[in-house]
Amino acid sequence: MAPSESTSNVSSSKFVQKLGAGAVAGITGVLIVYPLDMVKTRLQNQKIDSFGKLQYKGGVDCFKQVVAKEGVRGLYRGIVPNLIGITPEKAIKLAVNDFAREYWAEKTNVPEEQLAIQYGMLAGATAGLCQVIATNPMEIVKIQMQVAGSQKLEPGEQRPTAMGIVRNLGLRGLYRGTPATLMRDVPFSIMFFPLNSFLKLQGADENGKISFSTIFGAGIVSGVVAASAVTPADVIKTRLQVARKPGDPTYKGIADCFQHIVRNEGVAALFKGVVPRSLIVAPMFAIALFVYELQQRFLSPAVEIGSTHSATKTPVMMLDKN
């Protein structure tokens, strides 16, 4: 076998391994934080009624109303399509970011942990761009199922199912709002991954080791910063992708949706659900990254946890109880 062919096979095997690790990491994170995602979607989609009031007074009130009216199962409405979609979404995001960082580190002839910020941002942007292939269909089904739980049914009417929504939307409909999804996910990844790498590096000890608390904390901080910054794009995406009911406004696109929200609800409405969104994304990514890197350690013994490029120079995660 030619050296180039052997290298290509090894590279393909590593990528498949990373995809698998990313899928498991994503599923783990979603299972833990999904109820908060339900609350976030309900808050973002609620609109002022004819009496000038909102249905929910905040995240806690929304949580209580969902449980009171729909039961605990209501908090997990739409989780099945979310789990189906999150598998390729997180797999693609984490694996592509890893490979892009490795690629640019080799191209610029530096260790991965010393990769220039602009290349780290480029790697994140590539990951965010690629993940939308899986993200958009998954999220539009999830959002429509989450919102459906808060709507009153007519006599004999049944709540929509995931397969029913997919059949109704069709392939083209599953990618409705894709520009808004890109507007959210690409900037998120541009901010999240470089900041996460920087914070982990800052927390490494003199031997290059990173404690559990440091790697988890880096994911939390990076997640809060990135998720908060792109919340307006997430609100617009939710409004564009939710199933419209009679009387709901019809948006012509991102700009029209943005103007409508600001004009009728104020600038603050662009940040609806920012707290639950931060509480969702931050721990989900912190958990997912930790599980991902943990798997990398067991699946690739030659590569230390915290590294996908250099086993000797990149910070290593210590599994302690700090």
Coordinates of C-alpha atoms in Angstrom, one line a residue:
M1 CA 0.0 0.0 0.0
A2 CA 1.4 3.4 -1.0
P3 CA 2.3 5.8 1.9
S4 CA -0.2 8.4 0.8
E5 CA -3.0 5.8 0.7
S6 CA -2.1 4.5 4.1
T7 CA -2.1 8.0 5.5
S8 CA -5.5 8.7 3.9
N9 CA -6.9 5.5 5.5
V10 CA -5.6 6.5 8.9
S11 CA -7.0 10.0 8.5
S12 CA -10.4 8.6 7.5
S13 CA -10.4 6.2 10.4
K14 CA -9.6 9.0 12.9
F15 CA -12.4 11.1 11.4
V16 CA -15.0 8.3 11.8
Q17 CA -13.7 7.8 15.3
K18 CA -14.2 11.5 16.1
L19 CA -17.7 11.4 14.6
G20 CA -18.7 8.5 16.8
A21 CA -17.3 10.2 19.9
G22 CA -19.0 13.5 19.0
A23 CA -22.4 11.7 18.6
V24 CA -22.2 10.1 22.0
A25 CA -21.1 13.4 23.6
G26 CA -24.0 15.2 22.0
I27 CA -26.6 12.7 23.1
T28 CA -25.3 12.8 26.7
G29 CA -25.5 16.6 26.8
V30 CA -29.0 16.8 25.3
L31 CA -30.5 14.2 27.7
I32 CA -29.4 16.3 30.7
V33 CA -30.5 19.8 29.6
Y34 CA -33.5 19.3 27.3
P35 CA -36.1 20.6 29.7
L36 CA -34.4 24.0 29.7
D37 CA -34.4 24.0 25.9
M38 CA -38.2 23.5 26.0
V39 CA -38.6 26.5 28.3
K40 CA -36.3 28.6 26.0
T41 CA -38.3 27.8 22.9
R42 CA -41.6 28.6 24.6
L43 CA -40.3 32.0 25.9
Q44 CA -38.8 33.0 22.5
N45 CA -42.0 32.2 20.6
Q46 CA -44.5 33.8 23.0
K47 CA -46.1 37.0 21.7
I48 CA -48.1 39.7 23.4
D49 CA -51.9 38.9 23.4
S50 CA -54.8 41.1 22.8
F51 CA -54.7 42.2 26.5
G52 CA -51.0 43.3 26.2
K53 CA -49.8 40.4 28.3
L54 CA -47.4 37.5 27.8
Q55 CA -48.4 33.9 28.7
Y56 CA -45.2 33.3 30.7
K57 CA -43.7 35.7 33.3
G58 CA -40.2 34.1 33.0
G59 CA -38.4 30.8 32.8
V60 CA -39.5 29.5 36.2
D61 CA -43.2 30.4 35.5
C62 CA -42.9 28.7 32.0
F63 CA -41.4 25.6 33.6
K64 CA -44.3 25.4 36.2
Q65 CA -47.0 26.0 33.6
V66 CA -45.6 23.2 31.3
V67 CA -45.5 20.7 34.1
A68 CA -49.0 21.7 35.4
K69 CA -50.7 21.6 32.0
E70 CA -48.7 18.9 30.2
G71 CA -47.0 16.9 32.9
V72 CA -43.3 16.1 33.2
R73 CA -43.5 14.5 29.8
G74 CA -44.3 17.9 28.4
L75 CA -40.7 19.0 29.2
Y76 CA -39.4 16.4 26.9
R77 CA -41.8 17.0 24.0
G78 CA -39.8 16.7 20.7
I79 CA -36.8 15.0 22.3
V80 CA -36.8 12.0 20.0
P81 CA -36.2 14.0 16.8
N82 CA -33.8 16.1 18.7
L83 CA -31.7 13.1 19.7
I84 CA -31.9 11.8 16.2
G85 CA -30.7 15.1 14.9
I86 CA -28.1 15.9 17.6
T87 CA -26.2 12.7 16.8
P88 CA -24.9 13.9 13.4
E89 CA -25.0 17.6 14.5
K90 CA -22.6 17.2 17.4
A91 CA -20.6 14.6 15.6
I92 CA -20.0 16.9 12.7
K93 CA -19.4 20.0 14.8
L94 CA -16.8 18.5 17.2
A95 CA -15.1 16.3 14.6
V96 CA -14.8 19.0 11.9
N97 CA -13.5 21.6 14.4
D98 CA -10.8 19.1 15.5
F99 CA -9.7 18.3 12.0
A100 CA -9.8 21.9 10.9
R101 CA -7.6 22.8 13.8
E102 CA -5.2 20.0 13.0
Y103 CA -5.1 21.0 9.4
W104 CA -4.3 24.7 10.1
A105 CA -1.7 23.7 12.8
E106 CA 0.1 21.6 10.2
K107 CA -0.2 24.2 7.5
T108 CA 1.3 26.9 9.8
N109 CA 3.8 24.5 11.3
V110 CA 2.8 25.1 15.0
P111 CA 1.5 22.9 17.8
E112 CA -2.2 22.9 17.9
E113 CA -2.4 24.7 21.3
Q114 CA -0.4 27.6 19.8
L115 CA -2.7 28.0 16.7
A116 CA -3.2 31.6 15.9
I117 CA -6.6 33.0 16.9
Q118 CA -7.7 33.7 13.3
Y119 CA -7.1 30.0 12.4
G120 CA -9.0 28.9 15.4
M121 CA -11.9 31.1 14.4
L122 CA -11.7 29.7 10.8
A123 CA -11.8 26.2 12.2
G124 CA -14.9 27.0 14.3
A125 CA -16.6 28.7 11.3
T126 CA -16.0 25.6 9.2
A127 CA -17.5 23.4 11.9
G128 CA -20.5 25.7 12.3
L129 CA -21.1 25.8 8.6
C130 CA -21.0 22.0 8.2
Q131 CA -23.2 21.2 11.1
V132 CA -26.2 23.1 9.7
I133 CA -26.8 20.2 7.3
A134 CA -28.0 18.3 10.3
T135 CA -29.0 21.1 12.6
N136 CA -31.8 22.8 10.6
P137 CA -34.1 19.8 10.0
M138 CA -33.6 18.6 13.6
E139 CA -34.4 22.0 15.1
I140 CA -37.4 22.9 12.9
V141 CA -39.1 19.6 13.9
K142 CA -38.1 20.1 17.6
I143 CA -39.4 23.7 17.7
Q144 CA -42.7 22.8 16.1
M145 CA -43.3 20.0 18.6
Q146 CA -42.2 22.1 21.6
V147 CA -44.5 25.0 20.6
A148 CA -47.5 22.6 19.8
G149 CA -47.7 21.6 23.4
S150 CA -48.7 25.1 24.5
Q151 CA -51.5 25.4 21.9
K152 CA -55.2 24.6 22.5
L153 CA -56.6 21.8 20.5
E154 CA -59.9 21.9 18.7
P155 CA -62.3 19.0 19.4
G156 CA -61.0 15.9 17.7
E157 CA -57.6 17.5 16.8
Q158 CA -54.4 15.7 17.8
R159 CA -51.0 17.1 18.5
P160 CA -48.5 16.8 15.7
T161 CA -46.0 14.0 15.7
A162 CA -42.4 14.2 14.5
M163 CA -43.1 12.1 11.4
G164 CA -46.2 14.1 10.6
I165 CA -44.2 17.4 10.7
V166 CA -41.5 15.9 8.5
R167 CA -44.1 14.7 5.9
N168 CA -45.9 18.1 6.1
L169 CA -42.8 20.1 5.6
G170 CA -41.0 18.1 3.0
L171 CA -37.3 18.3 2.2
R172 CA -37.5 22.0 1.3
G173 CA -39.5 22.9 4.4
L174 CA -37.0 21.1 6.6
Y175 CA -34.4 23.7 5.6
R176 CA -36.7 26.7 6.1
G177 CA -34.8 29.4 8.0
T178 CA -31.4 28.0 7.1
P179 CA -29.8 31.5 6.7
A180 CA -30.9 32.3 10.2
T181 CA -29.5 29.0 11.5
L182 CA -26.2 29.8 9.8
M183 CA -26.3 33.4 11.2
R184 CA -26.5 31.8 14.7
D185 CA -24.3 28.7 14.4
V186 CA -21.3 30.0 12.5
P187 CA -20.7 33.1 14.8
F188 CA -21.3 30.8 17.8
S189 CA -18.6 28.4 16.7
I190 CA -16.2 31.2 15.8
M191 CA -16.5 32.5 19.4
F192 CA -16.9 29.2 21.3
F193 CA -14.1 27.0 20.1
P194 CA -11.2 29.5 20.2
L195 CA -12.3 30.8 23.6
N196 CA -12.7 27.3 25.0
S197 CA -9.2 26.4 23.8
F198 CA -7.7 29.6 25.3
L199 CA -9.3 29.1 28.7
K200 CA -8.2 25.5 28.9
L201 CA -4.7 26.5 28.1
Q202 CA -4.7 29.2 30.7
G203 CA -5.9 26.7 33.3
A204 CA -3.2 24.1 32.6
D205 CA -0.5 23.5 35.3
E206 CA 3.2 23.6 34.7
N207 CA 3.1 20.1 33.4
G208 CA 0.4 20.9 30.8
K209 CA -2.3 19.1 32.7
I210 CA -5.9 20.3 33.0
S211 CA -8.2 19.4 35.8
F212 CA -11.8 18.3 35.4
S213 CA -13.0 21.5 37.0
T214 CA -10.9 23.6 34.6
I215 CA -12.1 21.9 31.4
F216 CA -15.7 21.9 32.5
G217 CA -15.4 25.6 33.6
A218 CA -13.9 26.5 30.3
G219 CA -16.9 24.9 28.5
I220 CA -19.3 26.7 30.7
V221 CA -17.8 30.2 30.3
S222 CA -17.3 29.8 26.5
G223 CA -20.9 28.5 26.2
V224 CA -22.4 31.4 28.1
V225 CA -20.4 34.0 26.2
A226 CA -21.2 32.6 22.7
A227 CA -24.8 31.6 23.4
S228 CA -25.6 35.0 24.8
A229 CA -24.0 36.8 21.9
V230 CA -26.0 35.0 19.3
T231 CA -29.4 34.9 21.1
P232 CA -31.0 37.5 18.7
A233 CA -30.2 35.2 15.8
D234 CA -31.7 32.3 17.7
V235 CA -34.9 34.3 18.4
I236 CA -35.3 35.2 14.7
K237 CA -34.6 31.6 13.7
T238 CA -37.3 30.3 16.1
R239 CA -39.9 32.8 14.8
L240 CA -39.1 31.8 11.2
Q241 CA -39.3 28.1 11.8
V242 CA -42.3 27.8 14.1
A243 CA -45.6 26.5 12.5
R244 CA -47.8 29.6 11.9
K245 CA -51.3 29.8 13.2
P246 CA -54.1 32.1 12.0
G247 CA -53.4 35.6 13.1
D248 CA -49.6 35.0 13.5
P249 CA -47.4 37.5 11.6
T250 CA -45.8 36.3 8.4
Y251 CA -42.2 37.2 7.9
K252 CA -40.6 37.7 4.5
G253 CA -37.1 36.9 5.8
I254 CA -34.5 37.7 8.5
A255 CA -34.5 41.4 8.0
D256 CA -38.3 41.6 8.0
C257 CA -38.5 39.4 11.2
F258 CA -35.9 41.5 12.9
Q259 CA -37.7 44.8 12.1
H260 CA -41.1 43.4 13.1
I261 CA -39.7 42.2 16.5
V262 CA -38.0 45.5 17.3
R263 CA -40.9 47.6 16.1
N264 CA -43.6 45.7 18.0
E265 CA -41.8 44.2 21.0
G266 CA -38.7 46.3 21.5
V267 CA -35.0 45.5 21.3
A268 CA -35.2 43.5 24.5
A269 CA -37.4 40.9 22.7
L270 CA -34.3 39.9 20.7
F271 CA -32.9 38.5 23.9
K272 CA -36.0 36.5 25.0
G273 CA -34.9 33.3 26.5
V274 CA -31.2 34.4 26.9
V275 CA -30.9 33.0 30.4
P276 CA -32.4 29.5 29.7
R277 CA -30.5 29.4 26.4
S278 CA -27.2 30.1 28.2
L279 CA -28.2 27.5 30.9
I280 CA -28.8 25.1 28.1
V281 CA -25.9 25.6 25.8
A282 CA -23.2 26.2 28.4
P283 CA -23.6 22.9 30.4
M284 CA -24.5 21.0 27.2
F285 CA -21.3 21.9 25.5
A286 CA -19.2 21.5 28.7
I287 CA -20.6 18.0 29.2
A288 CA -20.4 17.1 25.5
L289 CA -16.7 18.3 25.3
F290 CA -15.8 16.5 28.4
V291 CA -17.4 13.2 27.2
Y292 CA -15.9 13.7 23.8
E293 CA -12.4 14.2 25.1
L294 CA -12.8 11.3 27.6
Q295 CA -13.7 9.0 24.7
Q296 CA -10.7 10.3 22.7
R297 CA -8.5 9.2 25.5
F298 CA -9.9 5.6 25.6
L299 CA -10.3 5.3 21.8
S300 CA -6.9 6.7 21.0
P301 CA -4.5 5.9 23.8
A302 CA -1.6 7.6 22.0
V303 CA -3.5 10.9 22.3
E304 CA -4.0 12.5 25.7
I305 CA -7.3 13.9 26.8
G306 CA -7.5 17.5 25.9
S307 CA -5.6 17.0 22.7
T308 CA -6.3 15.9 19.2
H309 CA -3.0 17.0 17.7
S310 CA -0.1 16.6 20.0
A311 CA 0.2 14.1 22.9
T312 CA 3.3 15.7 24.3
K313 CA 2.8 19.4 24.0
T314 CA -1.0 19.9 24.2
P315 CA -2.5 20.3 27.7
V316 CA -3.7 17.0 29.2
M317 CA -6.9 16.7 31.3
M318 CA -6.5 15.2 34.8
L319 CA -9.5 13.3 36.1
D320 CA -9.5 14.7 39.6
K321 CA -12.2 15.9 41.9
N322 CA -11.2 19.6 42.1

